[in-house]
Coordinates of N, CA, C and O in Angstrom, one line a residue:
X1 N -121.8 170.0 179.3 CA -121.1 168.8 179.8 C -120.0 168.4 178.8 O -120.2 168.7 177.6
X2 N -119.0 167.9 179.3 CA -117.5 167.6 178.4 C -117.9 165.7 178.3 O -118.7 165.0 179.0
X3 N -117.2 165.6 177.4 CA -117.4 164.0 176.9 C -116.4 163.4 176.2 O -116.6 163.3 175.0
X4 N -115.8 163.0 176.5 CA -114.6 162.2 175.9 C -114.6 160.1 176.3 O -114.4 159.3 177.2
X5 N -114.9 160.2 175.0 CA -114.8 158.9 174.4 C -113.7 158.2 174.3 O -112.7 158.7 174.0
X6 N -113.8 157.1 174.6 CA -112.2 156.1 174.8 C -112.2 154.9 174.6 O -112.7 154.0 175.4
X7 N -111.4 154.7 173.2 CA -111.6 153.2 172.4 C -110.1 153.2 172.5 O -109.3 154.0 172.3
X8 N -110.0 151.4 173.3 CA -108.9 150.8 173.0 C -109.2 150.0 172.4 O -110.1 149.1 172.7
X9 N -108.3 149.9 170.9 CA -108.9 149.1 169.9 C -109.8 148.6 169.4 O -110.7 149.3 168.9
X10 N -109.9 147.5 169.5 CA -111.8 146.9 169.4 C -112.1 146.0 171.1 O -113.0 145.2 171.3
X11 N -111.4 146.2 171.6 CA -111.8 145.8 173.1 C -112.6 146.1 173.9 O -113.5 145.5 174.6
X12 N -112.1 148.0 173.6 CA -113.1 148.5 174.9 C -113.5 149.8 174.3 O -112.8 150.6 173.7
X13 N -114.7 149.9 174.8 CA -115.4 151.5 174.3 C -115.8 152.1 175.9 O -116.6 151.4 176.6
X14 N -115.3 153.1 176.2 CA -115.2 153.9 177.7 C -116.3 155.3 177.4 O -115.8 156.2 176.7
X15 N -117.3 155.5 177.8 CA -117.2 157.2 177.6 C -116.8 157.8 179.3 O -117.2 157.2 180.3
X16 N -116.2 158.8 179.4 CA -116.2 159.9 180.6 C -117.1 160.9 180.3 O -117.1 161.4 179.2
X17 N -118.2 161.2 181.2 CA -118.6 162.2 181.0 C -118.7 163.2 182.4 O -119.1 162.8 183.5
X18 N -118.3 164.6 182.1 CA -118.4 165.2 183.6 C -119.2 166.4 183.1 O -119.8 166.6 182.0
X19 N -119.3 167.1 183.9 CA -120.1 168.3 184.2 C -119.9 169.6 183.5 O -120.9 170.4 183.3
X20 N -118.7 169.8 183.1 CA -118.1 171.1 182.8 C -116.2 170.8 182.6 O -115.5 170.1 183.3
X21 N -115.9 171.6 181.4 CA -114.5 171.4 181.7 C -113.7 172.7 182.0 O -112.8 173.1 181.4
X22 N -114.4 173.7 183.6 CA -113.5 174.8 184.0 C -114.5 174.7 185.1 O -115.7 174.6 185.2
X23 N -113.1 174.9 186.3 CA -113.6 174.2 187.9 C -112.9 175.5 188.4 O -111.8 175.9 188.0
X24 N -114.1 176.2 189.6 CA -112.7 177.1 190.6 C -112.3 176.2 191.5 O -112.7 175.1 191.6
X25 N -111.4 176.7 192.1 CA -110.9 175.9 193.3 C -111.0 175.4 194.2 O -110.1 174.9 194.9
X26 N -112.5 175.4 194.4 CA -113.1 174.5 195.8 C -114.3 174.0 194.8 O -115.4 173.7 195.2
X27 N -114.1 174.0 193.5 CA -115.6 172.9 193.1 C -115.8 171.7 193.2 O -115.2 171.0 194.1
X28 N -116.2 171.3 192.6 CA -116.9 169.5 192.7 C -116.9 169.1 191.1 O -117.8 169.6 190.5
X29 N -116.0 168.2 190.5 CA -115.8 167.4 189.7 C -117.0 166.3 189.3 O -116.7 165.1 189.3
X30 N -118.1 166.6 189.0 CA -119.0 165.8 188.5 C -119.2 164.8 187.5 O -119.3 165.3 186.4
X31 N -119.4 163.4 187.5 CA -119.1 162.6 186.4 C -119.9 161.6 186.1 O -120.9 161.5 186.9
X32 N -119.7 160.7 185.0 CA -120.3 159.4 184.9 C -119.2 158.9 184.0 O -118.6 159.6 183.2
X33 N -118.8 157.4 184.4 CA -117.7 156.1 183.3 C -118.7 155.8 182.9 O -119.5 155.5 183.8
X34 N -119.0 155.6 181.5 CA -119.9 154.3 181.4 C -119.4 153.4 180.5 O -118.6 153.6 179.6
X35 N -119.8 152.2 180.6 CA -118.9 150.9 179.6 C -119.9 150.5 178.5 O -120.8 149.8 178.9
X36 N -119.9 150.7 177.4 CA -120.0 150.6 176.0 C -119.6 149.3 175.6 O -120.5 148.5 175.4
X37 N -118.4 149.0 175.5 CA -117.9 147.7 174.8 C -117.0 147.0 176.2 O -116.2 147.8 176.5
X38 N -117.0 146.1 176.9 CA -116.2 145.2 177.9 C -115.5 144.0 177.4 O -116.1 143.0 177.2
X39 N -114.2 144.1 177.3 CA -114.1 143.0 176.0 C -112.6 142.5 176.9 O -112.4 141.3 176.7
X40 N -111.7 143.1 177.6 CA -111.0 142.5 178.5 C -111.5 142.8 180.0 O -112.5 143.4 180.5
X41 N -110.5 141.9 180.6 CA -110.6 141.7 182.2 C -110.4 142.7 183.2 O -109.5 142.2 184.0
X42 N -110.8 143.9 183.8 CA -110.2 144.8 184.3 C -110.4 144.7 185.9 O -111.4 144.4 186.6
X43 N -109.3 145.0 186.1 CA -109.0 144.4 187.9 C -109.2 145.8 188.6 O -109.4 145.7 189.9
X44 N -109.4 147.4 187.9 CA -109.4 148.3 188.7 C -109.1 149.7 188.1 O -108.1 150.0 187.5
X45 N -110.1 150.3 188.5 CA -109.6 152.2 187.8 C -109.5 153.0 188.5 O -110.1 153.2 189.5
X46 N -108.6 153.6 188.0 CA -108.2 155.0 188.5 C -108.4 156.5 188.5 O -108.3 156.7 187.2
X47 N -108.8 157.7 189.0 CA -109.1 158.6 188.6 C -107.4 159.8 189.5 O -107.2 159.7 190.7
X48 N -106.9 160.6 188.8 CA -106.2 160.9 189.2 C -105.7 162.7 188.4 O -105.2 162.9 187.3
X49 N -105.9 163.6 189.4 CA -105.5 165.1 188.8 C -104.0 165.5 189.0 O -103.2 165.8 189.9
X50 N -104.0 165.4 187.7 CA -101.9 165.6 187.2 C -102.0 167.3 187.2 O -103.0 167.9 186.8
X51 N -100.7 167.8 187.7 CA -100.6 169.4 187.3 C -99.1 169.2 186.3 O -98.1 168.5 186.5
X52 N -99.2 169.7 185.8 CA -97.9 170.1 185.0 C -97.7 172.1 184.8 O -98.5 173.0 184.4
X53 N -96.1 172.2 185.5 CA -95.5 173.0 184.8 C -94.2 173.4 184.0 O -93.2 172.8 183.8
X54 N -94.5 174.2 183.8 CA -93.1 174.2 181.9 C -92.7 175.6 182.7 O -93.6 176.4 183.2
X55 N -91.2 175.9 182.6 CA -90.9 176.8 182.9 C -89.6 177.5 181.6 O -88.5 176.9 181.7
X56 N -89.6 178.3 180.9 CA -88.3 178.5 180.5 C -88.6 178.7 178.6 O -89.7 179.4 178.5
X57 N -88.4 178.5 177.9 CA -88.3 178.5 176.1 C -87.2 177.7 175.6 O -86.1 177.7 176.2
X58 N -87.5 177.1 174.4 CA -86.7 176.6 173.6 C -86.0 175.6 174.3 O -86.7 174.8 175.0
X59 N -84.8 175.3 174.3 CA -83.9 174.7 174.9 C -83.7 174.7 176.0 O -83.3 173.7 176.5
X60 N -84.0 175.5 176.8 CA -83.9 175.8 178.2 C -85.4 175.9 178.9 O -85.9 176.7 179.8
X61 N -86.1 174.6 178.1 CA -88.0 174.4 178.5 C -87.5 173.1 179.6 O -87.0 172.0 179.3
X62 N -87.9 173.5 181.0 CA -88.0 172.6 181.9 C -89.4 172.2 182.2 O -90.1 173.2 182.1
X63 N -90.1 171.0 182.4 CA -91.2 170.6 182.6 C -91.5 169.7 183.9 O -91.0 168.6 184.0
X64 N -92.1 170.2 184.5 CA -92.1 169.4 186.1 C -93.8 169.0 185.9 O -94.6 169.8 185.5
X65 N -94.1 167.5 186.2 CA -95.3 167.2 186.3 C -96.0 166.5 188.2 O -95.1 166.2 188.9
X66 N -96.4 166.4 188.3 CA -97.2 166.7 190.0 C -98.5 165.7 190.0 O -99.6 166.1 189.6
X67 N -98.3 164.3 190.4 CA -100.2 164.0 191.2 C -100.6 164.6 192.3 O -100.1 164.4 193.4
X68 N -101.6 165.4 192.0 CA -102.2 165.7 193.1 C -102.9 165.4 194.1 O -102.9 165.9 195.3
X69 N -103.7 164.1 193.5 CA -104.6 163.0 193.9 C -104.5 161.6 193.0 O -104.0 161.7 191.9
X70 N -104.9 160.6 193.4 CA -105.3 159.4 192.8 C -105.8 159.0 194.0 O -105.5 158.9 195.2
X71 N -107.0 158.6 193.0 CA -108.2 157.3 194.4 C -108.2 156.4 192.9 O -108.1 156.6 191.7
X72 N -108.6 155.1 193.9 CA -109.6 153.9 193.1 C -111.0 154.4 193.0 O -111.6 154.9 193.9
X73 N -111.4 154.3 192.1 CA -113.3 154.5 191.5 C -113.7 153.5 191.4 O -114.8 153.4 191.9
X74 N -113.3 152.3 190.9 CA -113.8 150.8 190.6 C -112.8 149.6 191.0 O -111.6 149.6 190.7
X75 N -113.5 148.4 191.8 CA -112.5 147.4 191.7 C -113.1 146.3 191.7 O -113.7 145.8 192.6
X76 N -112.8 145.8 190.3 CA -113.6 144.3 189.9 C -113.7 144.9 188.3 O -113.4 146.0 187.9
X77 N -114.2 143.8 187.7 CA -114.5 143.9 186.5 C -116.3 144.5 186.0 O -117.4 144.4 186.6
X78 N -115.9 145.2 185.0 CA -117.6 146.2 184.7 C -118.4 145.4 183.5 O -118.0 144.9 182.5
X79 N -119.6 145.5 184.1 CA -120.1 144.7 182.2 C -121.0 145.7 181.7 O -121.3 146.7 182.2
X80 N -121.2 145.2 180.4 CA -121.6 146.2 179.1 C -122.6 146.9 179.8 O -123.5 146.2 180.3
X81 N -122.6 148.3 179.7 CA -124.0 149.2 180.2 C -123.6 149.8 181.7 O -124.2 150.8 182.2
X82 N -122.8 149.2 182.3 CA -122.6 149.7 183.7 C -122.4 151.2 183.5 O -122.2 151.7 182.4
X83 N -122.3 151.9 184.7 CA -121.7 153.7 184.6 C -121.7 153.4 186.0 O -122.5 152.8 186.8
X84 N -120.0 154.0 186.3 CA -119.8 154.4 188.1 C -119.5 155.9 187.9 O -118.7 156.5 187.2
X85 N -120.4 156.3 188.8 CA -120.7 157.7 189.0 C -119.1 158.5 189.8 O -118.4 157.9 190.7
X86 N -118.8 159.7 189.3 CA -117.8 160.0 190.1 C -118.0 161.7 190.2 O -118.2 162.6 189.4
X87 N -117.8 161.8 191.8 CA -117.4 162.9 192.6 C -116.2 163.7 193.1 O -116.0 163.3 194.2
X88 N -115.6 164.5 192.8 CA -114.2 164.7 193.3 C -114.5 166.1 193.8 O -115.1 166.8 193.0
X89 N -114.3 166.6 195.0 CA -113.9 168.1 195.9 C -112.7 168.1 195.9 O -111.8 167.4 196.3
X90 N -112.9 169.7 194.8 CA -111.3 169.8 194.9 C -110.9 170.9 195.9 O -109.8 171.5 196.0
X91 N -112.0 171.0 196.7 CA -111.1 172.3 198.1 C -110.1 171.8 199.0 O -109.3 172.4 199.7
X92 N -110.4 170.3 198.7 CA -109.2 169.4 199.7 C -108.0 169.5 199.1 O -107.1 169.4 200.0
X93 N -107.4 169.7 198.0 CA -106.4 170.1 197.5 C -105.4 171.4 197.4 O -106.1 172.4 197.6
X94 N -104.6 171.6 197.3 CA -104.0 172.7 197.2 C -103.7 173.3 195.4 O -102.7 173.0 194.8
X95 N -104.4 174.0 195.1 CA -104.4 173.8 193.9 C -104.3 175.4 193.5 O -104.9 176.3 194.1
X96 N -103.5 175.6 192.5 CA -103.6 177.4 191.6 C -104.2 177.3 190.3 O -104.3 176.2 189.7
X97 N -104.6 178.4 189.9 CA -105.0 178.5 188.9 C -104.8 178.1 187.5 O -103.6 178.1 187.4
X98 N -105.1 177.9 186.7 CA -104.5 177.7 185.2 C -103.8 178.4 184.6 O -104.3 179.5 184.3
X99 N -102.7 178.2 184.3 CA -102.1 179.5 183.3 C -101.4 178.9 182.2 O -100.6 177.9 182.3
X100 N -101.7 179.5 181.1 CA -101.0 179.2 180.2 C -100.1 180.0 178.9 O -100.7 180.6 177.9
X101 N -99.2 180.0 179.0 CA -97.9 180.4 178.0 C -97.9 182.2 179.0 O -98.3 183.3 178.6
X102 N -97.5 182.0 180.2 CA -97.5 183.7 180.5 C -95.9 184.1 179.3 O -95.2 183.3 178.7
X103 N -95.9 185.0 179.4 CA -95.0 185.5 178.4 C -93.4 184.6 177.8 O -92.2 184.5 177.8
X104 N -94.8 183.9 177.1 CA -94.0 182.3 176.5 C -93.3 181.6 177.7 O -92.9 180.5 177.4
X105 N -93.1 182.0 178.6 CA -92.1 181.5 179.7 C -92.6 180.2 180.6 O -91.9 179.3 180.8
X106 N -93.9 180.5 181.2 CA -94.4 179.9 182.2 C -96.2 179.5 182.1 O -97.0 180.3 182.0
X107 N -96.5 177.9 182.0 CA -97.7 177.4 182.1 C -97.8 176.9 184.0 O -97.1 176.9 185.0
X108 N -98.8 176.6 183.6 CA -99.7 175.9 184.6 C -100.9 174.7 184.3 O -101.8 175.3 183.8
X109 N -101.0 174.1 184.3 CA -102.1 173.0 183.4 C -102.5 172.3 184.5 O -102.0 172.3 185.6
X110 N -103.9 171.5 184.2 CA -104.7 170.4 185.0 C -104.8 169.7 184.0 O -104.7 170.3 182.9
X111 N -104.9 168.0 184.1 CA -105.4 167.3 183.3 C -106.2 166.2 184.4 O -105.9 166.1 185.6
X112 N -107.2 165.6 183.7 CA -107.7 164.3 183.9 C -107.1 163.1 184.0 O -106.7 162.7 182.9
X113 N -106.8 162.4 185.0 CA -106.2 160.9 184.2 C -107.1 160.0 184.1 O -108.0 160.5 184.8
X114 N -107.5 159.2 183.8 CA -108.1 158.0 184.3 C -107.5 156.9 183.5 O -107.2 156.9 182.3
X115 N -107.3 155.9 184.4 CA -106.6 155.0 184.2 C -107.3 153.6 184.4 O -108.0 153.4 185.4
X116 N -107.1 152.4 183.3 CA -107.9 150.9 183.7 C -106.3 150.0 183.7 O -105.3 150.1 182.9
X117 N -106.6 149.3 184.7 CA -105.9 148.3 185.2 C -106.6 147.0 185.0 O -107.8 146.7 185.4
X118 N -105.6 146.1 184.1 CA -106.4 144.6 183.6 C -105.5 143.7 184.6 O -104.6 144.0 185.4
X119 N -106.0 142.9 184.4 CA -105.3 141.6 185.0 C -104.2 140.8 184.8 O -104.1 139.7 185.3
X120 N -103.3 141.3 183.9 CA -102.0 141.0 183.6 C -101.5 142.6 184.3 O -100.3 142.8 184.3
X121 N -102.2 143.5 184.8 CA -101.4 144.8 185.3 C -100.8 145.6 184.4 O -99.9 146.3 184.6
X122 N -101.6 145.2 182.9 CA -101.2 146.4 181.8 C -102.0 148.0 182.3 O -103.2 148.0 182.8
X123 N -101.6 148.7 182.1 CA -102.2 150.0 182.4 C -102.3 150.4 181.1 O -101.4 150.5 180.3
X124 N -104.1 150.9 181.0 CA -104.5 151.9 179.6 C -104.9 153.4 180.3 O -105.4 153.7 181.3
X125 N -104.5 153.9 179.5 CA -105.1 155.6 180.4 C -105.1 156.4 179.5 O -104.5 156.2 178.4
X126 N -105.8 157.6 179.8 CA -106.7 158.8 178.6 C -106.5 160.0 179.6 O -106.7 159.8 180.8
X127 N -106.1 161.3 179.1 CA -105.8 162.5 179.7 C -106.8 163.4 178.9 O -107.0 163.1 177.7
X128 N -107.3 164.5 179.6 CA -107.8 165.3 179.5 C -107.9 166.6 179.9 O -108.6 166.6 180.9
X129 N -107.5 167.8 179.7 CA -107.2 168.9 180.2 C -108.5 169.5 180.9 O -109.5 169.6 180.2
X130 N -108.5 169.8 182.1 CA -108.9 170.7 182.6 C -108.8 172.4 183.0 O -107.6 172.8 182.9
X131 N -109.6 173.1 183.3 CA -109.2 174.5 183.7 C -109.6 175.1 184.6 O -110.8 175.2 184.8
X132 N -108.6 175.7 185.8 CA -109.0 175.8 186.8 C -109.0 177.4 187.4 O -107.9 178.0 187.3
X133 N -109.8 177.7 187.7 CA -109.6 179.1 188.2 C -109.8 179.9 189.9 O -110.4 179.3 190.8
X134 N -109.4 180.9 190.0 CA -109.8 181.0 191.2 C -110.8 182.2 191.2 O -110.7 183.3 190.5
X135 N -112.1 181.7 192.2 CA -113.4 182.4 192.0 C -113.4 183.9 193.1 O -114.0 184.9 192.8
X136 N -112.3 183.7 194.3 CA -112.7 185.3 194.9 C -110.7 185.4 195.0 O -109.8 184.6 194.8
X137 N -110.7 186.3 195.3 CA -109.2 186.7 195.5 C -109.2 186.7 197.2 O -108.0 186.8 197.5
X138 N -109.7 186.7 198.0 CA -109.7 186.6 199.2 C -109.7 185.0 200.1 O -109.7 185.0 201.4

């Protein structure tokens, strides 16, 4: 299981925890948020799979970034000890594989977003790469 921890300041202690960090293309995104420290007001989170790609070297590095998805996971405020469980199918998407630096030229990337929305509508958010592959060629 992958685990990434997420302290904003002394406010808030977040862990993510999911299942695995390398998914084929029709898997299931397994998780748990759990809240550790609750110390501001949060109006609402986000879970959302960014693709980014880079095409080109040096000076001539173009980068195009893509949501794929964003849903709401939570809406209200969480108190100390809660965990909202989360599920994502990714066959509903249209998704390729991971690639990375093909001959320095050309990536492909997944990342995680997750994002908390407070009540002044500050947005905090934590990225984490994912890896995606494809399981039959057919």
């Amino acid at each position: 299981s992958s685990r990434v921890l997420w302290t904003l300041a002394v406010t808030q202690f977040i862990e993510f925890e999911y299942d695995k960090s390398k998914y084929h293309l029709k898997d299931v995104i397994l998780g748990k948020i759990f809240f550790l420290l609750v110390r501001i007001k949060i109006k609402h989170m986000e879970l959302a799979i960014i693709k980014r790609e880079s095409t080109g070297s040096g000076a001539n590095l173009y980068n195009e970034s893509e949501t794929v998805t964003k849903f709401e996971i939570m809406d209200g405020a969480p108190i100390k000890g809660e965990s909202v469980p989360v599920r994502l199918f990714l066959g509903a998407y249209k998704l390729s594989p991971t690639f990375k630096n093909i001959n320095n030229k050309f990536s492909v990337r997944y990342y995680l977003n997750l994002v908390l929305v407070d009540e002044e509508d500050r947005r905090y958010f934590k990225q984490q790469e994912i890896v995606m592959w494809r399981k039959d060629l057919a």
